[in-house]
CSV table of C-alpha atoms and ligand atoms in Angstrom, one decimal:
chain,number,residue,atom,x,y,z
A,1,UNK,CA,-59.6,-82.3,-103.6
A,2,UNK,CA,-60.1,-81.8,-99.7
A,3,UNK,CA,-62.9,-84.3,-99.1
A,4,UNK,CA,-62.3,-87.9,-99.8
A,5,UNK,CA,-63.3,-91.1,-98.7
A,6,UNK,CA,-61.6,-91.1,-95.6
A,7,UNK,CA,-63.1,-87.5,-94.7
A,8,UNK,CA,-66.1,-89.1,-93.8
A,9,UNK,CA,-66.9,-89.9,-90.2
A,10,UNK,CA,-67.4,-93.9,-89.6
A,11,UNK,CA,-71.1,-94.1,-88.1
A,12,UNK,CA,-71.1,-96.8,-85.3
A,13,UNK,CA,-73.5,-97.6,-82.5
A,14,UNK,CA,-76.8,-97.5,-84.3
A,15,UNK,CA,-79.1,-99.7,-85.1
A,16,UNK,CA,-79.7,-102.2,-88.3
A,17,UNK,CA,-81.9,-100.0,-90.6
A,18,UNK,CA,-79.8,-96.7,-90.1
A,19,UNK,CA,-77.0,-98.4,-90.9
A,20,UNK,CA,-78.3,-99.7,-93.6
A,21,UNK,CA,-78.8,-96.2,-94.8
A,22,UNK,CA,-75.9,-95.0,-93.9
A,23,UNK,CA,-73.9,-97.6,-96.1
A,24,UNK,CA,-76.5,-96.5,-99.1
A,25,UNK,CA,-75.3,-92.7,-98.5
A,26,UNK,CA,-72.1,-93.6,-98.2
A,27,UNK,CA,-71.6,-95.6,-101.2
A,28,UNK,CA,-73.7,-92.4,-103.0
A,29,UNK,CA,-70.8,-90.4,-101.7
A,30,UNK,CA,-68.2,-92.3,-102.8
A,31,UNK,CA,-70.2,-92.6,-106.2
A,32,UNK,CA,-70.1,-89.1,-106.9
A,33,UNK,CA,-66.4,-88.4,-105.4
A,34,UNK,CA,-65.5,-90.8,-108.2
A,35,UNK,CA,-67.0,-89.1,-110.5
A,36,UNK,CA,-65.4,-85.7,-109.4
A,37,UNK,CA,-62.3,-87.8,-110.0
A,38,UNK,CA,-62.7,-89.1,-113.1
A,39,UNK,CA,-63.8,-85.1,-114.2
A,40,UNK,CA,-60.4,-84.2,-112.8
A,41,UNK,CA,-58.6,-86.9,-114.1
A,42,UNK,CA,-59.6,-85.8,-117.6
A,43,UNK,CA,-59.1,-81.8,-117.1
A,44,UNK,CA,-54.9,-82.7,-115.5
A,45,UNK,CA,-55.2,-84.7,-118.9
A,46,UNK,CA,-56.3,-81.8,-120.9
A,47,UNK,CA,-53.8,-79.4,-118.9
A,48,UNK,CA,-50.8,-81.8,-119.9
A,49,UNK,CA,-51.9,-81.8,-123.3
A,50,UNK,CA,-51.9,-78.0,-123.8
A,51,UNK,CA,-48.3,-77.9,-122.0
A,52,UNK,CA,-47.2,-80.1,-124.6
A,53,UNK,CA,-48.2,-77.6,-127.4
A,54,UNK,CA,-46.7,-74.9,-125.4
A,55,UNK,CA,-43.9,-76.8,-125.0
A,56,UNK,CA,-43.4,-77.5,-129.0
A,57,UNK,CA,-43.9,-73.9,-129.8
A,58,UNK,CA,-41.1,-72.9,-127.3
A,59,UNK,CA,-39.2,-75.6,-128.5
A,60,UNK,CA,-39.5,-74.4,-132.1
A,61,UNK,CA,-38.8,-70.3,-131.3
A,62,UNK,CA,-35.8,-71.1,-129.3
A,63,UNK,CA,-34.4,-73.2,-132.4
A,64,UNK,CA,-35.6,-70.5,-135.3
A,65,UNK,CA,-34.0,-67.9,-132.2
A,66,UNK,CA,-30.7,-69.4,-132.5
A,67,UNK,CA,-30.7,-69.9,-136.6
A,68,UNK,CA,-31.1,-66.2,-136.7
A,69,UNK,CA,-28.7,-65.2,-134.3
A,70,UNK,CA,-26.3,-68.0,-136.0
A,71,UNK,CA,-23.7,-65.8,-138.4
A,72,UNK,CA,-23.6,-67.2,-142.2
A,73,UNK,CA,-20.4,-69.0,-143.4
A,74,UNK,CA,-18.4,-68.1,-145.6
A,75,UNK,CA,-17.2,-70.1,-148.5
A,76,UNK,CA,-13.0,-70.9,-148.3
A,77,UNK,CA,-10.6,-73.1,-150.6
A,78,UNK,CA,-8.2,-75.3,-149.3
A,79,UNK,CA,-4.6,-74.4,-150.3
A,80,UNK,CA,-2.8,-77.0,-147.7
A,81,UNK,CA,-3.3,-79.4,-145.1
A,82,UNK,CA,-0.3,-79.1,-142.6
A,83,UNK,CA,0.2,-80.9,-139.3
A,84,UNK,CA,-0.1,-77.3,-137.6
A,85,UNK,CA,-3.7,-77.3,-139.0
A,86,UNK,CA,-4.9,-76.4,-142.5
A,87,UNK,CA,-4.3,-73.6,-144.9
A,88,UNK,CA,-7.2,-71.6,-146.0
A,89,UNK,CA,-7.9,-68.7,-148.6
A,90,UNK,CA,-11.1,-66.7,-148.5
A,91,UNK,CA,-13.0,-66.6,-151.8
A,92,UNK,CA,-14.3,-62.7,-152.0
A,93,UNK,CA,-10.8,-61.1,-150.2
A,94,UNK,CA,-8.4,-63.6,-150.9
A,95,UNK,CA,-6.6,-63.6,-147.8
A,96,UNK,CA,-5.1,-66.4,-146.7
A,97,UNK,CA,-5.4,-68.1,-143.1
A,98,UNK,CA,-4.3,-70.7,-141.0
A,99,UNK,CA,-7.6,-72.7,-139.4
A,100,UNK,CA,-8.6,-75.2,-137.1
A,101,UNK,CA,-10.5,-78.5,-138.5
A,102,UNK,CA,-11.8,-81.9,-136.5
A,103,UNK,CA,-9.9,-85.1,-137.2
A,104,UNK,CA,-13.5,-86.3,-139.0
A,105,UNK,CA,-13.1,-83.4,-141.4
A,106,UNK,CA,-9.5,-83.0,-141.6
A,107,UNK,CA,-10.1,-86.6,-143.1
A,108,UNK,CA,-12.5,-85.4,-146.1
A,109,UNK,CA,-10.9,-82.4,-147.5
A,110,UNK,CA,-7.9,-82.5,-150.0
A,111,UNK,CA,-6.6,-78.9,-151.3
A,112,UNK,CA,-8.3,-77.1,-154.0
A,113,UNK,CA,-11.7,-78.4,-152.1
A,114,UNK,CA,-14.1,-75.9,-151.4
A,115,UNK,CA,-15.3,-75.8,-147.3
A,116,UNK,CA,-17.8,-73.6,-145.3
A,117,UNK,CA,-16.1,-71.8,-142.3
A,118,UNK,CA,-17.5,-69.8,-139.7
A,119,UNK,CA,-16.6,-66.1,-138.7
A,120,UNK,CA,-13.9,-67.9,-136.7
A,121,UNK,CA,-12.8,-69.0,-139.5
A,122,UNK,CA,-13.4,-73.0,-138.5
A,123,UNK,CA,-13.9,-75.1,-140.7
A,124,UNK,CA,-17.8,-76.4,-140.8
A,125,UNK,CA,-18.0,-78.1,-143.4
A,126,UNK,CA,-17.1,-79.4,-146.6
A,127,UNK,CA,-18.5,-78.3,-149.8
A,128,UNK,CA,-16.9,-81.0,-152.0
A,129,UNK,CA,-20.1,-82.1,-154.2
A,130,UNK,CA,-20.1,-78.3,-155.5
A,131,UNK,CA,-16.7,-79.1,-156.7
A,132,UNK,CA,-17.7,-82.8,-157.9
A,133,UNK,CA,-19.8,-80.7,-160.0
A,134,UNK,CA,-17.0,-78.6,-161.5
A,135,UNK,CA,-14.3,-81.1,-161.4
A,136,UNK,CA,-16.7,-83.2,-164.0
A,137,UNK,CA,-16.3,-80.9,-166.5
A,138,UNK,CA,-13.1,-79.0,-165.3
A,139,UNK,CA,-9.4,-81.5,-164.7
A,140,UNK,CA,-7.3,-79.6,-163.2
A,141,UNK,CA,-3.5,-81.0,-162.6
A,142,UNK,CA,-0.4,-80.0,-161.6
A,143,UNK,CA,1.3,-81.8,-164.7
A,144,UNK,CA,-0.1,-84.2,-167.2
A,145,UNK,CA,2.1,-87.3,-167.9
A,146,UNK,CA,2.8,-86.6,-171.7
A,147,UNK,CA,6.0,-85.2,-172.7
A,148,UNK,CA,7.2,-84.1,-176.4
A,149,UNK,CA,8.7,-87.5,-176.7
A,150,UNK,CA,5.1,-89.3,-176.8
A,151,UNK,CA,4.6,-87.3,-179.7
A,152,UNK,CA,5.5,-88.4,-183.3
A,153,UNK,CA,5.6,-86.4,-186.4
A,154,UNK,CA,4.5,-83.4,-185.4
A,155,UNK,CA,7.1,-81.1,-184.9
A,156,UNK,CA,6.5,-78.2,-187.3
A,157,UNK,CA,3.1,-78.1,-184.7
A,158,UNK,CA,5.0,-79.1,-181.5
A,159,UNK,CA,7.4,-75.9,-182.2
A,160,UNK,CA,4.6,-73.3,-183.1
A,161,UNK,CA,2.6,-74.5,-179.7
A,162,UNK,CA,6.1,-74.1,-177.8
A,163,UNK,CA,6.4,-70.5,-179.0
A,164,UNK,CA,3.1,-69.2,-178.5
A,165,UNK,CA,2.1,-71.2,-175.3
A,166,UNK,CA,5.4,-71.7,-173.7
A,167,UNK,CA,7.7,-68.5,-174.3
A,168,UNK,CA,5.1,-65.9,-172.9
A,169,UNK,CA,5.3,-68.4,-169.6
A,170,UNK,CA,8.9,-68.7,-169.7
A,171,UNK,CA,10.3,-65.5,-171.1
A,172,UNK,CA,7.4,-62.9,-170.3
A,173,UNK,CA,10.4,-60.4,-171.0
A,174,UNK,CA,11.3,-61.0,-174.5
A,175,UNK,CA,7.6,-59.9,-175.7
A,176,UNK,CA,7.9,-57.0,-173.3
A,177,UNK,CA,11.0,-56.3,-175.1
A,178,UNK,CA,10.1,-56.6,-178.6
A,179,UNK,CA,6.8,-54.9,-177.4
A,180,UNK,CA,4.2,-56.7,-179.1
A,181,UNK,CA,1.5,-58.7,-177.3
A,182,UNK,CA,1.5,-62.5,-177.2
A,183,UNK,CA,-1.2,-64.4,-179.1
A,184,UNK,CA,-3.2,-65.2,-176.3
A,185,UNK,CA,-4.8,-68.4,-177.4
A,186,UNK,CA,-3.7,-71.3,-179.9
A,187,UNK,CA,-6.5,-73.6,-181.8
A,188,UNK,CA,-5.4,-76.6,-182.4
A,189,UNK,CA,-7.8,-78.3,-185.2
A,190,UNK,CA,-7.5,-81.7,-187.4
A,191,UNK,CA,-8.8,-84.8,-188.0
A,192,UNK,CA,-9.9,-87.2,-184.7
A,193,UNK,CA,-6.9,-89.4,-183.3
A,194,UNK,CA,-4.3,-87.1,-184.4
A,195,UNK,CA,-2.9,-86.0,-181.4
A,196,UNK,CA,-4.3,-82.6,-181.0
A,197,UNK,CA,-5.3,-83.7,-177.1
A,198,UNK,CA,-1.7,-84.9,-176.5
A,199,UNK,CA,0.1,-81.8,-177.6
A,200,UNK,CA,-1.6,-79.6,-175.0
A,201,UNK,CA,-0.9,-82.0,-172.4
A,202,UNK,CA,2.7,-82.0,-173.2
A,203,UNK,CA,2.7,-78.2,-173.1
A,204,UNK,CA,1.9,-77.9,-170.3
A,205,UNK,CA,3.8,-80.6,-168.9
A,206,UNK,CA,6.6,-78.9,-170.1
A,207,UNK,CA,6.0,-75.5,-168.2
A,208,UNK,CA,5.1,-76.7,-164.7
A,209,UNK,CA,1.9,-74.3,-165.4
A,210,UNK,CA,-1.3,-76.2,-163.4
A,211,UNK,CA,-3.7,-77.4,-166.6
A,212,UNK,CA,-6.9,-77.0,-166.7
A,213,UNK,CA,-9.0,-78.9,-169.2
A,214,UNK,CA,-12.4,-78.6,-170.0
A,215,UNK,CA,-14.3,-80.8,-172.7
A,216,UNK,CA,-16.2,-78.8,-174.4
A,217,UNK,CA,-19.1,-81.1,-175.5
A,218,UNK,CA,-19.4,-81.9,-171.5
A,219,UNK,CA,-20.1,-78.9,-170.6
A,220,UNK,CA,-23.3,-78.0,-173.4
A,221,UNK,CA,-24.6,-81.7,-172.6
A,222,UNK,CA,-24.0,-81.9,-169.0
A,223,UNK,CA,-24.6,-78.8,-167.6
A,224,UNK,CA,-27.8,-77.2,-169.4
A,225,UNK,CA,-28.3,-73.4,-167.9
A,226,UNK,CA,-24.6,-73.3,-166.7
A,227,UNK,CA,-22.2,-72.6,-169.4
A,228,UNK,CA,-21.8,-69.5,-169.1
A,229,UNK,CA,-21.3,-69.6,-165.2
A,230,UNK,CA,-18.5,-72.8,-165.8
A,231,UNK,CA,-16.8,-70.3,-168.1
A,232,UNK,CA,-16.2,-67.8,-165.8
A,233,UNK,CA,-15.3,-70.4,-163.4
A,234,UNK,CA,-12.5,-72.1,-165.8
A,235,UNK,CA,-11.4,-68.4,-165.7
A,236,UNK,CA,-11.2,-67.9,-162.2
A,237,UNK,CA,-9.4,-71.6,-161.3
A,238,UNK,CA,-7.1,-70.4,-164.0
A,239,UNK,CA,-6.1,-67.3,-162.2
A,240,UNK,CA,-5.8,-68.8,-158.6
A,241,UNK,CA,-3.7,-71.1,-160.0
A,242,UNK,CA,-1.0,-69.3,-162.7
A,243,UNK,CA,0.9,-69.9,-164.6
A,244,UNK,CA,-1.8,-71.8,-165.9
A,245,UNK,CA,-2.6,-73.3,-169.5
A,246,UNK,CA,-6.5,-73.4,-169.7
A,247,UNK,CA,-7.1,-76.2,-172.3
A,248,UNK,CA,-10.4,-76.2,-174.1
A,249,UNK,CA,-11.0,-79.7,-175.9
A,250,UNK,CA,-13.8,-79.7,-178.5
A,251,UNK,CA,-14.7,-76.2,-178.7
A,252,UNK,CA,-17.0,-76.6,-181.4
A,253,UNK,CA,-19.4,-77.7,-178.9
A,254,UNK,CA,-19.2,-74.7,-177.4
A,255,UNK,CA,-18.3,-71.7,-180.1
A,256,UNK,CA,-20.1,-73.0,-182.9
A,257,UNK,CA,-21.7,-70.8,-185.4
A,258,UNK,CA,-24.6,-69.6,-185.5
A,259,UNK,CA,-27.6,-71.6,-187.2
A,260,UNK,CA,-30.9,-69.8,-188.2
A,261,UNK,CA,-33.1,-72.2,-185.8
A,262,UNK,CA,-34.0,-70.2,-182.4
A,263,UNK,CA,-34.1,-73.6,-180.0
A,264,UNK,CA,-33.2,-72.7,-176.5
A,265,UNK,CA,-30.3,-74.9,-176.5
A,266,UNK,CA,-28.8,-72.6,-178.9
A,267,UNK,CA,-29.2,-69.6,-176.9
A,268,UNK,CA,-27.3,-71.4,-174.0
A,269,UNK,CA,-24.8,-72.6,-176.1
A,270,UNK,CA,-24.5,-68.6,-178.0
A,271,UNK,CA,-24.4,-67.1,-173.7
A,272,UNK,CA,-21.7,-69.9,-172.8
A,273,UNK,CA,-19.6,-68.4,-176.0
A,274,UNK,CA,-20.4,-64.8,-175.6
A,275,UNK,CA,-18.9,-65.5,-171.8
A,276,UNK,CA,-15.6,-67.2,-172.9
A,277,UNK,CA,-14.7,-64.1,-175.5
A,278,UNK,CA,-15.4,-62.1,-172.8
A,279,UNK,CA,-13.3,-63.5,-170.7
A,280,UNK,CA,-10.8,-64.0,-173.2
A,281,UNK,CA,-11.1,-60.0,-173.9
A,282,UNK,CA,-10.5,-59.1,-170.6
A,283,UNK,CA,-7.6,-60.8,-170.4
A,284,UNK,CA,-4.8,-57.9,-168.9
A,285,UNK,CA,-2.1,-59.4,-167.8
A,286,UNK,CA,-1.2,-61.9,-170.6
A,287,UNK,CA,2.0,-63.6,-169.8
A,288,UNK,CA,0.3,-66.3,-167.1
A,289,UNK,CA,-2.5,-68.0,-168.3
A,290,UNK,CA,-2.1,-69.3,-172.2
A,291,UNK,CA,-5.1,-70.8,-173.3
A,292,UNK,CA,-5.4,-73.9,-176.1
A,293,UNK,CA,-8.1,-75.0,-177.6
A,294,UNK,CA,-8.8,-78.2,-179.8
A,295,UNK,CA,-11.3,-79.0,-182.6
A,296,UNK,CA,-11.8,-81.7,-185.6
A,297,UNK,CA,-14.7,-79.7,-186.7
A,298,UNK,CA,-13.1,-75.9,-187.7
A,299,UNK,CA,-15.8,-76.1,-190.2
A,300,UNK,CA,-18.2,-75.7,-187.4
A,301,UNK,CA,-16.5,-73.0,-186.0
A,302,UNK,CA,-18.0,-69.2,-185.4
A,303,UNK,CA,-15.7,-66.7,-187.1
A,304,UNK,CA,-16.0,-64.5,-183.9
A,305,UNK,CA,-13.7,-66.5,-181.8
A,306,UNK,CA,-10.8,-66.5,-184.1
A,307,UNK,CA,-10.2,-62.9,-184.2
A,308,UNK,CA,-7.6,-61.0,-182.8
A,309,UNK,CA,-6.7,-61.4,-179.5
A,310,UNK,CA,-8.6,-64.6,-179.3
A,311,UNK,CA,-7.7,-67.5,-180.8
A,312,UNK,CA,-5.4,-65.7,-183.3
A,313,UNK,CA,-3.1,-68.5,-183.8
A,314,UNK,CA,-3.9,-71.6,-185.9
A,315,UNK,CA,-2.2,-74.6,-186.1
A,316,UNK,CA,-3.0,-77.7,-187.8
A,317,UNK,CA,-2.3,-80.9,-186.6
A,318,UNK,CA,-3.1,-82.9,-189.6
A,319,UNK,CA,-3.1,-87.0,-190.4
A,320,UNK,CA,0.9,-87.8,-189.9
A,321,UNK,CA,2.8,-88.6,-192.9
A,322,UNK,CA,4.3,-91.8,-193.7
A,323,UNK,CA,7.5,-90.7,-192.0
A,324,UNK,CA,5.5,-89.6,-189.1
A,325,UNK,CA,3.9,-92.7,-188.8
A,326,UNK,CA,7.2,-94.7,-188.7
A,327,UNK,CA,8.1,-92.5,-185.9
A,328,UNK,CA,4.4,-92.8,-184.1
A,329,UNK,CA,4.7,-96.7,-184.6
A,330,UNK,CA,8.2,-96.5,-182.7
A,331,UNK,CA,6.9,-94.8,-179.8
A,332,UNK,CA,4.0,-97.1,-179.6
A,333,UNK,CA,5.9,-100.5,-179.6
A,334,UNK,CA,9.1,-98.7,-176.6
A,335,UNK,CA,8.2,-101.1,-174.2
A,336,UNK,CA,7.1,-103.9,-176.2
A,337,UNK,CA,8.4,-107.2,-177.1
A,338,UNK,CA,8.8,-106.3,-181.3
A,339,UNK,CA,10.4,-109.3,-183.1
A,340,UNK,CA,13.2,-108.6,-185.3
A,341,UNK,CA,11.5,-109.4,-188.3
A,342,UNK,CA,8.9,-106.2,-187.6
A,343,UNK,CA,9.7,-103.5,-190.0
A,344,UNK,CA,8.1,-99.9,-188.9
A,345,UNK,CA,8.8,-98.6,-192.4
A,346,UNK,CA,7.3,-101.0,-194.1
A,347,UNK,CA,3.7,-100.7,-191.5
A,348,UNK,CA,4.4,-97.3,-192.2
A,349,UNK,CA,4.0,-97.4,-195.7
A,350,UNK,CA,1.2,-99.6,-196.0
A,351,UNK,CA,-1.1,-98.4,-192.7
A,352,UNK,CA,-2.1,-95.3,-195.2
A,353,UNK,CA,-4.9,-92.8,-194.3
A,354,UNK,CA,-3.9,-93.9,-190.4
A,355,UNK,CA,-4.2,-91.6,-187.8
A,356,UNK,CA,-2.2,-91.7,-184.7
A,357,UNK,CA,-4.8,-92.8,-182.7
A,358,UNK,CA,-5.2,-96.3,-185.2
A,359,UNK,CA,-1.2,-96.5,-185.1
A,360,UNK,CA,-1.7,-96.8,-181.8
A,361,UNK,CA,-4.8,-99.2,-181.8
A,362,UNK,CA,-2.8,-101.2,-184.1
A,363,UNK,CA,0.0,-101.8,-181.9
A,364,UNK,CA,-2.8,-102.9,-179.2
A,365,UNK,CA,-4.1,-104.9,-181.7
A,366,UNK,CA,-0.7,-106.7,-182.7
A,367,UNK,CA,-0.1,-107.4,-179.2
A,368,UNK,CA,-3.6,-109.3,-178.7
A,369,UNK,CA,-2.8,-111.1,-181.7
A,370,UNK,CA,0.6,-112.8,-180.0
A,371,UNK,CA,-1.4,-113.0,-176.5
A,372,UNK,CA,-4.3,-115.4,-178.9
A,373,UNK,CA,-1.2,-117.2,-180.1
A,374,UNK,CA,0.9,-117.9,-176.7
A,375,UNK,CA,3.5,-115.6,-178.0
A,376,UNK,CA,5.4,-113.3,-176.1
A,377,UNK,CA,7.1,-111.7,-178.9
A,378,UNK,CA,5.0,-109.7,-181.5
A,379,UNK,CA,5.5,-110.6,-185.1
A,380,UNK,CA,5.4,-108.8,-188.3
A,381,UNK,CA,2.7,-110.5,-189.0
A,382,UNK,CA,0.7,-109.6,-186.1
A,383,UNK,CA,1.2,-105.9,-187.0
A,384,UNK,CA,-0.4,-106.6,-190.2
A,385,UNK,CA,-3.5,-108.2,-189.1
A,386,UNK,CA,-4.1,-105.6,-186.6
A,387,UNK,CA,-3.8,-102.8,-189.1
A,388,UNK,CA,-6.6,-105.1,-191.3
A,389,UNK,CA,-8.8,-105.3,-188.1
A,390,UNK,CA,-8.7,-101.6,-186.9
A,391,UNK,CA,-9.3,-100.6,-190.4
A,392,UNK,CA,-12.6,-102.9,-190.6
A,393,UNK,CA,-13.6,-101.5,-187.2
A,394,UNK,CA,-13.3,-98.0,-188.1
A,395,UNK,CA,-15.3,-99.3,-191.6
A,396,UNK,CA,-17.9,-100.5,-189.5
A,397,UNK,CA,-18.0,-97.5,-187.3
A,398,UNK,CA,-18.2,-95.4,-190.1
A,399,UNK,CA,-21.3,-97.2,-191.5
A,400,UNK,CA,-23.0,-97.1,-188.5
A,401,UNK,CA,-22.7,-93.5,-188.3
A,402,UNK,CA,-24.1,-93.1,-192.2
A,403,UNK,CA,-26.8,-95.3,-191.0
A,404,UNK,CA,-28.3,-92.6,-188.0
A,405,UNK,CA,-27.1,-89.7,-190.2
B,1,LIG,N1,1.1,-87.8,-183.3
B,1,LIG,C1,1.0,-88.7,-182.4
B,1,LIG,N2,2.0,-89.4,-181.8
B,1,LIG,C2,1.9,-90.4,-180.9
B,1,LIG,N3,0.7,-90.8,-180.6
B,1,LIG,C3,-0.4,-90.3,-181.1
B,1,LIG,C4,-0.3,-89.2,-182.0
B,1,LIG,N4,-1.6,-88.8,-182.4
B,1,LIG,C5,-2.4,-89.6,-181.7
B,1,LIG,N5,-1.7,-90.5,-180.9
B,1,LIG,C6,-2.3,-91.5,-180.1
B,1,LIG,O1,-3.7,-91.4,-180.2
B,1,LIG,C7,-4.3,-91.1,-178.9
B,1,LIG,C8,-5.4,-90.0,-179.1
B,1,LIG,O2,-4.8,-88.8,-179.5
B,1,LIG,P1,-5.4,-87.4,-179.1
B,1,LIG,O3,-6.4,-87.6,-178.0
B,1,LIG,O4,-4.3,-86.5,-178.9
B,1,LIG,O5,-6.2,-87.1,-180.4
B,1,LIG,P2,-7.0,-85.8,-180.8
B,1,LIG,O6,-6.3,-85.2,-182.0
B,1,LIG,O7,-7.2,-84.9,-179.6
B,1,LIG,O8,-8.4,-86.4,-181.3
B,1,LIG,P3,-9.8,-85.8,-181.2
B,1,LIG,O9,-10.0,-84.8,-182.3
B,1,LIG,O10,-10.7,-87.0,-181.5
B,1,LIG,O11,-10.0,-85.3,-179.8
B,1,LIG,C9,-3.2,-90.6,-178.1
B,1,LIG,O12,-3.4,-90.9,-176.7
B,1,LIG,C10,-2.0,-91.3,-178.6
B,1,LIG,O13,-1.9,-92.6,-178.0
B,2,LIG,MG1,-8.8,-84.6,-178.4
């Protein structure tokens, strides 16, 4: 752009009419260098445009460039989080490592939490809705807080579940001795309320062994297509963390026969129990994980899981006795303000057909009844009306359920 305005020689000393037409040629000029301008204008327009493009496309290559060159991560559990940084174990090899973390993260992540980590082993990030997933259907916990004490009228059951469950954690040895294998899982099964649920807990309470409960109804409802896959997960929690008591509530859900209909919901519910008697085939080393299952529908059950070597031991945990019931009352009412005219084996006699579960509600009940009243102290009386009231409610329930059946 070389000739402009200023380019153009001034004309001076000349007269009127060439002036005149100079001006007109002049402002010609000027007219077309404008337009050259404007033509200019819009091709630097153009150019800055297609840069941009360019630019987008480098842009985008340099960040798909680096994604490509960027290593995968690795999946890692949390064992500890110590001042010194935090404690990791590989998933795949198992090995254990001490790793880095930023005060952000350090922040999200508890043990047993599963994290990304890079081949530096640096933790990226954390993986904990995966878990959430798991945790839903799978409680895992150091101890539960029920001991054998909670329990009432049940010790014929409490003793059999000690000797199956307990000794092979405890005493590995004595089988080994004796030489015979120990049963490697116990079915508890019985009527609702009756403390089946309870009994594991205390087990494993007793044995310091990490429990690991998973509801067995959750699992088919909650988690359509994934049974099987949750199964072999229960299975491998259970082995990181032994001695361990796996604790399968409601297995009927989950291991119930098979019924002539061909829905797919059977099919996933047939894979999810075809996976858990594999698992509980391949179990080698016997001594630390003891697994316990629950049911108040054995009816329901398929015969497959109860052979040998599976749930081979059967216990019943039926409705306690009137002794037992005495004795479930008295645990109920420990820390409760029981007048002296309450009599346990009298409630005991009369709350017939209760399970523990309504010995309990009643005691709830009772104790509403003196709160109603201004009472601090819970009268016979009280007792009474609550056994009256929890036997209507479970009437009512009862009809309801006839009514949708
Ligand atoms: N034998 C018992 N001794 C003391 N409390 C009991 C007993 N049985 C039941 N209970 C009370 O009832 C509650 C429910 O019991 P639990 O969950 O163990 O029943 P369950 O047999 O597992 O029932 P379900 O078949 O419905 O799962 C317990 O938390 C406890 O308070
Ligand atoms: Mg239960």
């Amino acid at each position: 752009m070389s000739d402009t305005v200023d380019d153009v020689d001034l004309p001076y000393d000349e007269d009127e009419a060439s002036q005149q037409e100079k001006i007109q040629s002049l402002e010609e000029q000027l007219e077309i260098l404008e337009a050259q301008n404007e033509e200019m204008r819009d091709k630097l327009l153009d150019a800055n445009a297609e840069n941009n493009k360019y630019q987008q496309k480098l842009e985008r290559l340099t960040h798909e460039n680096k994604k490509l060159k960027q290593s995968p991560l690795f999946v890692a559990t949390v064992q500890e989080i110590t001042d010194e940084g935090v404690i990791i174990k590989q998933h795949g090899n198992n090995q254990e490592a001490l790793t880095e973390v930023t005060d952000e993260l350090r922040k999200e992540i508890d043990p047993d939490d599963r994290v990304a980590v890079n081949n530096s082993l640096s933790i990226v990030k954390s993986l904990s809705s995966e878990t959430d997933v798991r945790a839903r259907v799978m409680e895992v916990t150091e101890s539960p807080e029920v001991s054998y004490e909670d329990i009432g009228g049940l010790e014929e059951q409490m003793q059999e579940v000690r000797e199956t469950v307990e000794m092979p954690l405890e005493k590995p040895e004595m089988f080994d001795d004796v030489g015979i294998d120990p049963p490697s899982g116990v079915l508890l099964y019985g009527p609702p309320g009756t403390g089946k649920t309870m009994l594991a807990k205390a087990v494993a309470n007793q044995t310091d062994a990490t429990f690991i409960k998973m509801a067995g109804s959750e699992l088919v409802h909650k988690f359509i297509g994934e049974g099987a896959k949750l199964v072999r997960d229960l299975f491998k929690v259970a082995r990181e963390h032994e001695p361990a008591v796996i604790f399968i509530d409601e297995i009927d859900a989950i291991a119930a026969k098979r019924t002539e209909s061909k829905t797919s919901g059977d099919a996933e519910v047939q894979r999810t129990m075809m996976q858990l008697l594999s698992e509980m085939d391949g179990f080698e080393e016997r001594g630390e994980i003891r697994i316990i299952a629950a049911t108040n529908r054995f009816d329901m059950l398929d015969r497959a899981i109860l052979r040998p070597g599976r749930f081979d031991r059967l216990i019943e945990v039926p409705k306690p006795n009137e002794e037992g019931r005495e004795i479930i009352f008295e645990i109920h009412t420990r820390g409760m303000n029981v007048a002296d005219d309450v009599d346990f084996a009298e409630l005991a006699e009369e709350a017939e057909e209760a399970s523990g579960a309504d010995v309990k509600a009643v005691c709830t009940e009772a104790g509403m009844f003196a709160i109603r009243d201004e009472r601090t102290e819970i009268r016979m009386d009280d007792f009474r009306n609550a056994w009256k009231k929890v036997q209507a409610d479970s009437d009512e329930t009862e009809d309801v359920s006839k009514t949708f059946a």
